[in-house]
Amino acid sequence: MRSVLLPILVTLYLLGFSNLFLRSSFGVMAPELEREMGMSPAVLSTVASSFFIVYALMQVPTGMLLDRFGPRRVLSGMMLFTAAGTALFAAGESAQTLTLGRILMGIGCSGAFTGAFYILAMWMTPDRVVTQTGALNSFAAVGNLCATAPFAVLIALIGWRESYWLFTARMVLLTIS
């Protein structure tokens, strides 16, 4: 049981990290997108908000999918959406492509916490669920932190596209693990 539980927890923690990173990382990239693509503040806000709108709209369907098909299938499928969205975003040459990438990321991330909590409730003893939920939330919050100054440094070193390609590779590895 323990040998199975540790990889599950690591995957859930990394999924939570990825979710909060993708929510927060756009603000650091916005000046680069404005400079490189000439996007106005209105366009930038449309690209940024597309993630959150879809994320919110997907909450009820995600819960239904989790109940019907189980968290393993649903989260695996959603991670594919996230990986496809980050790849499309990294390759994007227009506001429409970046928006579509953010929409795919929003779909993919929408089940991260719901699915993780579902799994924790299934796999953990009742006395451990709250501890693991708190630990998951705490680790995921590191994603917010990494989406600020550390991400800005990475962008300064290699560029925003290359940074997102690295994140895409990370999402693909997380999906197949």
Short mmCIF file of C-alpha atoms in Angstrom, two decimals:
data_model
loop_
_atom_site.label_atom_id
_atom_site.label_comp_id
_atom_site.label_asym_id
_atom_site.label_seq_id
_atom_site.Cartn_x
_atom_site.Cartn_y
_atom_site.Cartn_z
CA MET A 1 0.00 0.00 0.00
CA ARG A 2 2.73 2.46 0.94
CA SER A 3 4.69 1.79 -2.26
CA VAL A 4 1.60 2.72 -4.27
CA LEU A 5 0.59 5.68 -2.13
CA LEU A 6 3.83 7.67 -2.41
CA PRO A 7 3.78 8.01 -6.23
CA ILE A 8 0.09 8.96 -6.04
CA LEU A 9 0.82 11.68 -3.48
CA VAL A 10 3.77 13.01 -5.47
CA THR A 11 1.62 13.19 -8.60
CA LEU A 12 -1.19 14.96 -6.74
CA TYR A 13 1.22 17.45 -5.17
CA LEU A 14 2.80 18.22 -8.56
CA LEU A 15 -0.64 18.57 -10.11
CA GLY A 16 -1.62 21.09 -7.44
CA PHE A 17 1.65 22.95 -7.95
CA SER A 18 1.04 23.07 -11.71
CA ASN A 19 -2.50 24.32 -11.24
CA LEU A 20 -1.51 27.29 -9.09
CA PHE A 21 1.55 28.02 -11.21
CA LEU A 22 -0.55 28.28 -14.37
CA ARG A 23 -3.13 30.45 -12.62
CA SER A 24 -0.49 32.94 -11.51
CA SER A 25 2.22 32.88 -14.18
CA PHE A 26 0.46 35.04 -16.75
CA GLY A 27 1.10 38.28 -14.87
CA VAL A 28 4.86 37.79 -15.11
CA MET A 29 4.65 37.13 -18.85
CA ALA A 30 2.28 39.96 -19.70
CA PRO A 31 5.01 42.59 -20.26
CA GLU A 32 6.84 40.17 -22.57
CA LEU A 33 3.68 39.45 -24.54
CA GLU A 34 2.90 43.13 -24.78
CA ARG A 35 6.41 43.86 -26.04
CA GLU A 36 6.75 40.89 -28.42
CA MET A 37 3.22 40.74 -29.82
CA GLY A 38 2.04 44.30 -29.32
CA MET A 39 -0.96 43.24 -27.25
CA SER A 40 -3.06 45.92 -25.63
CA PRO A 41 -4.11 45.65 -21.98
CA ALA A 42 -7.63 44.68 -23.11
CA VAL A 43 -6.30 41.80 -25.21
CA LEU A 44 -3.95 40.69 -22.44
CA SER A 45 -6.85 40.61 -19.99
CA THR A 46 -8.91 38.50 -22.42
CA VAL A 47 -6.08 36.01 -22.78
CA ALA A 48 -5.52 35.89 -19.02
CA SER A 49 -9.18 35.64 -18.03
CA SER A 50 -9.99 32.86 -20.50
CA PHE A 51 -8.27 30.38 -18.16
CA PHE A 52 -10.39 31.43 -15.18
CA ILE A 53 -13.70 31.55 -17.02
CA VAL A 54 -13.31 28.02 -18.36
CA TYR A 55 -11.91 26.81 -15.03
CA ALA A 56 -15.05 28.05 -13.28
CA LEU A 57 -17.44 26.70 -15.93
CA MET A 58 -15.83 23.26 -15.72
CA GLN A 59 -16.33 22.75 -11.97
CA VAL A 60 -19.72 21.03 -12.14
CA PRO A 61 -18.98 18.90 -15.23
CA THR A 62 -15.65 17.89 -13.68
CA GLY A 63 -17.39 16.66 -10.54
CA MET A 64 -19.83 14.68 -12.63
CA LEU A 65 -16.99 13.18 -14.68
CA LEU A 66 -15.10 12.22 -11.52
CA ASP A 67 -18.16 10.45 -10.14
CA ARG A 68 -18.91 8.67 -13.40
CA PHE A 69 -15.42 7.67 -14.61
CA GLY A 70 -13.22 7.93 -11.54
CA PRO A 71 -10.32 10.24 -10.78
CA ARG A 72 -7.60 8.28 -12.56
CA ARG A 73 -9.19 8.51 -16.00
CA VAL A 74 -10.51 12.02 -15.54
CA LEU A 75 -7.30 13.53 -14.16
CA SER A 76 -5.21 11.77 -16.81
CA GLY A 77 -7.43 13.20 -19.53
CA MET A 78 -7.38 16.63 -17.97
CA MET A 79 -3.59 16.60 -17.74
CA LEU A 80 -3.54 15.98 -21.50
CA PHE A 81 -5.60 19.16 -21.95
CA THR A 82 -3.16 21.04 -19.73
CA ALA A 83 -0.13 19.76 -21.64
CA ALA A 84 -1.77 20.58 -24.99
CA GLY A 85 -2.69 24.05 -23.71
CA THR A 86 0.82 24.84 -22.49
CA ALA A 87 2.28 23.62 -25.80
CA LEU A 88 -0.17 25.69 -27.82
CA PHE A 89 0.53 28.70 -25.64
CA ALA A 90 4.30 28.29 -26.05
CA ALA A 91 3.91 28.08 -29.83
CA GLY A 92 1.23 30.77 -30.08
CA GLU A 93 1.76 33.64 -32.49
CA SER A 94 -1.56 35.44 -31.98
CA ALA A 95 -3.90 36.45 -29.19
CA GLN A 96 -6.42 33.90 -30.42
CA THR A 97 -3.89 31.05 -30.19
CA LEU A 98 -2.75 32.16 -26.74
CA THR A 99 -6.39 32.38 -25.63
CA LEU A 100 -7.10 28.88 -26.92
CA GLY A 101 -4.02 27.63 -25.09
CA ARG A 102 -5.25 29.24 -21.87
CA ILE A 103 -8.72 27.73 -22.41
CA LEU A 104 -7.20 24.25 -22.73
CA MET A 105 -5.13 24.88 -19.60
CA GLY A 106 -8.26 25.98 -17.75
CA ILE A 107 -10.10 22.82 -18.78
CA GLY A 108 -7.14 20.71 -17.74
CA CYS A 109 -6.57 22.38 -14.40
CA SER A 110 -10.23 22.58 -13.43
CA GLY A 111 -10.24 19.13 -11.89
CA ALA A 112 -6.87 19.27 -10.18
CA PHE A 113 -8.01 20.01 -6.66
CA THR A 114 -11.39 18.29 -6.88
CA GLY A 115 -9.77 15.16 -8.26
CA ALA A 116 -6.93 15.28 -5.75
CA PHE A 117 -9.31 15.61 -2.81
CA TYR A 118 -11.43 12.80 -4.26
CA ILE A 119 -8.36 10.54 -4.37
CA LEU A 120 -7.23 11.53 -0.89
CA ALA A 121 -10.68 10.71 0.49
CA MET A 122 -10.58 7.31 -1.23
CA TRP A 123 -7.01 6.30 -0.37
CA MET A 124 -6.35 7.82 3.02
CA THR A 125 -7.66 6.80 6.38
CA PRO A 126 -10.08 9.41 7.75
CA ASP A 127 -7.55 10.63 10.31
CA ARG A 128 -5.02 11.39 7.51
CA VAL A 129 -7.27 13.10 4.96
CA VAL A 130 -7.16 16.53 6.58
CA THR A 131 -3.38 16.39 7.04
CA GLN A 132 -2.81 15.39 3.42
CA THR A 133 -5.30 17.96 2.14
CA GLY A 134 -3.46 20.68 4.06
CA ALA A 135 -0.10 19.42 2.84
CA LEU A 136 -1.38 19.35 -0.75
CA ASN A 137 -2.66 22.92 -0.47
CA SER A 138 0.62 24.07 1.08
CA PHE A 139 2.73 22.43 -1.61
CA ALA A 140 0.45 23.75 -4.34
CA ALA A 141 0.93 27.27 -2.96
CA VAL A 142 4.60 26.94 -3.84
CA GLY A 143 3.34 27.00 -7.45
CA ASN A 144 2.08 30.54 -6.82
CA LEU A 145 5.45 31.50 -5.40
CA CYS A 146 7.37 29.99 -8.32
CA ALA A 147 5.13 31.85 -10.79
CA THR A 148 6.53 35.17 -9.55
CA ALA A 149 10.21 36.10 -9.16
CA PRO A 150 11.62 32.62 -9.99
CA PHE A 151 9.57 32.52 -13.20
CA ALA A 152 10.61 36.09 -14.04
CA VAL A 153 14.26 35.05 -13.69
CA LEU A 154 13.70 32.04 -15.94
CA ILE A 155 12.00 34.23 -18.54
CA ALA A 156 14.91 36.68 -18.40
CA LEU A 157 17.36 33.82 -18.89
CA ILE A 158 15.68 31.81 -21.65
CA GLY A 159 12.50 33.65 -22.71
CA TRP A 160 8.82 33.10 -22.04
CA ARG A 161 8.28 30.59 -24.87
CA GLU A 162 11.16 28.39 -23.84
CA SER A 163 9.98 28.59 -20.24
CA TYR A 164 6.55 27.37 -21.30
CA TRP A 165 8.09 24.60 -23.39
CA LEU A 166 9.89 23.43 -20.24
CA PHE A 167 6.60 23.49 -18.38
CA THR A 168 4.96 21.56 -21.23
CA ALA A 169 7.64 18.86 -20.94
CA ARG A 170 7.00 18.73 -17.21
CA MET A 171 3.25 18.32 -17.79
CA VAL A 172 3.83 15.52 -20.32
CA LEU A 173 6.09 13.70 -17.86
CA LEU A 174 3.51 14.16 -15.11
CA THR A 175 0.78 12.83 -17.39
CA ILE A 176 2.64 9.67 -18.30
CA SER A 177 3.87 8.99 -14.77
#
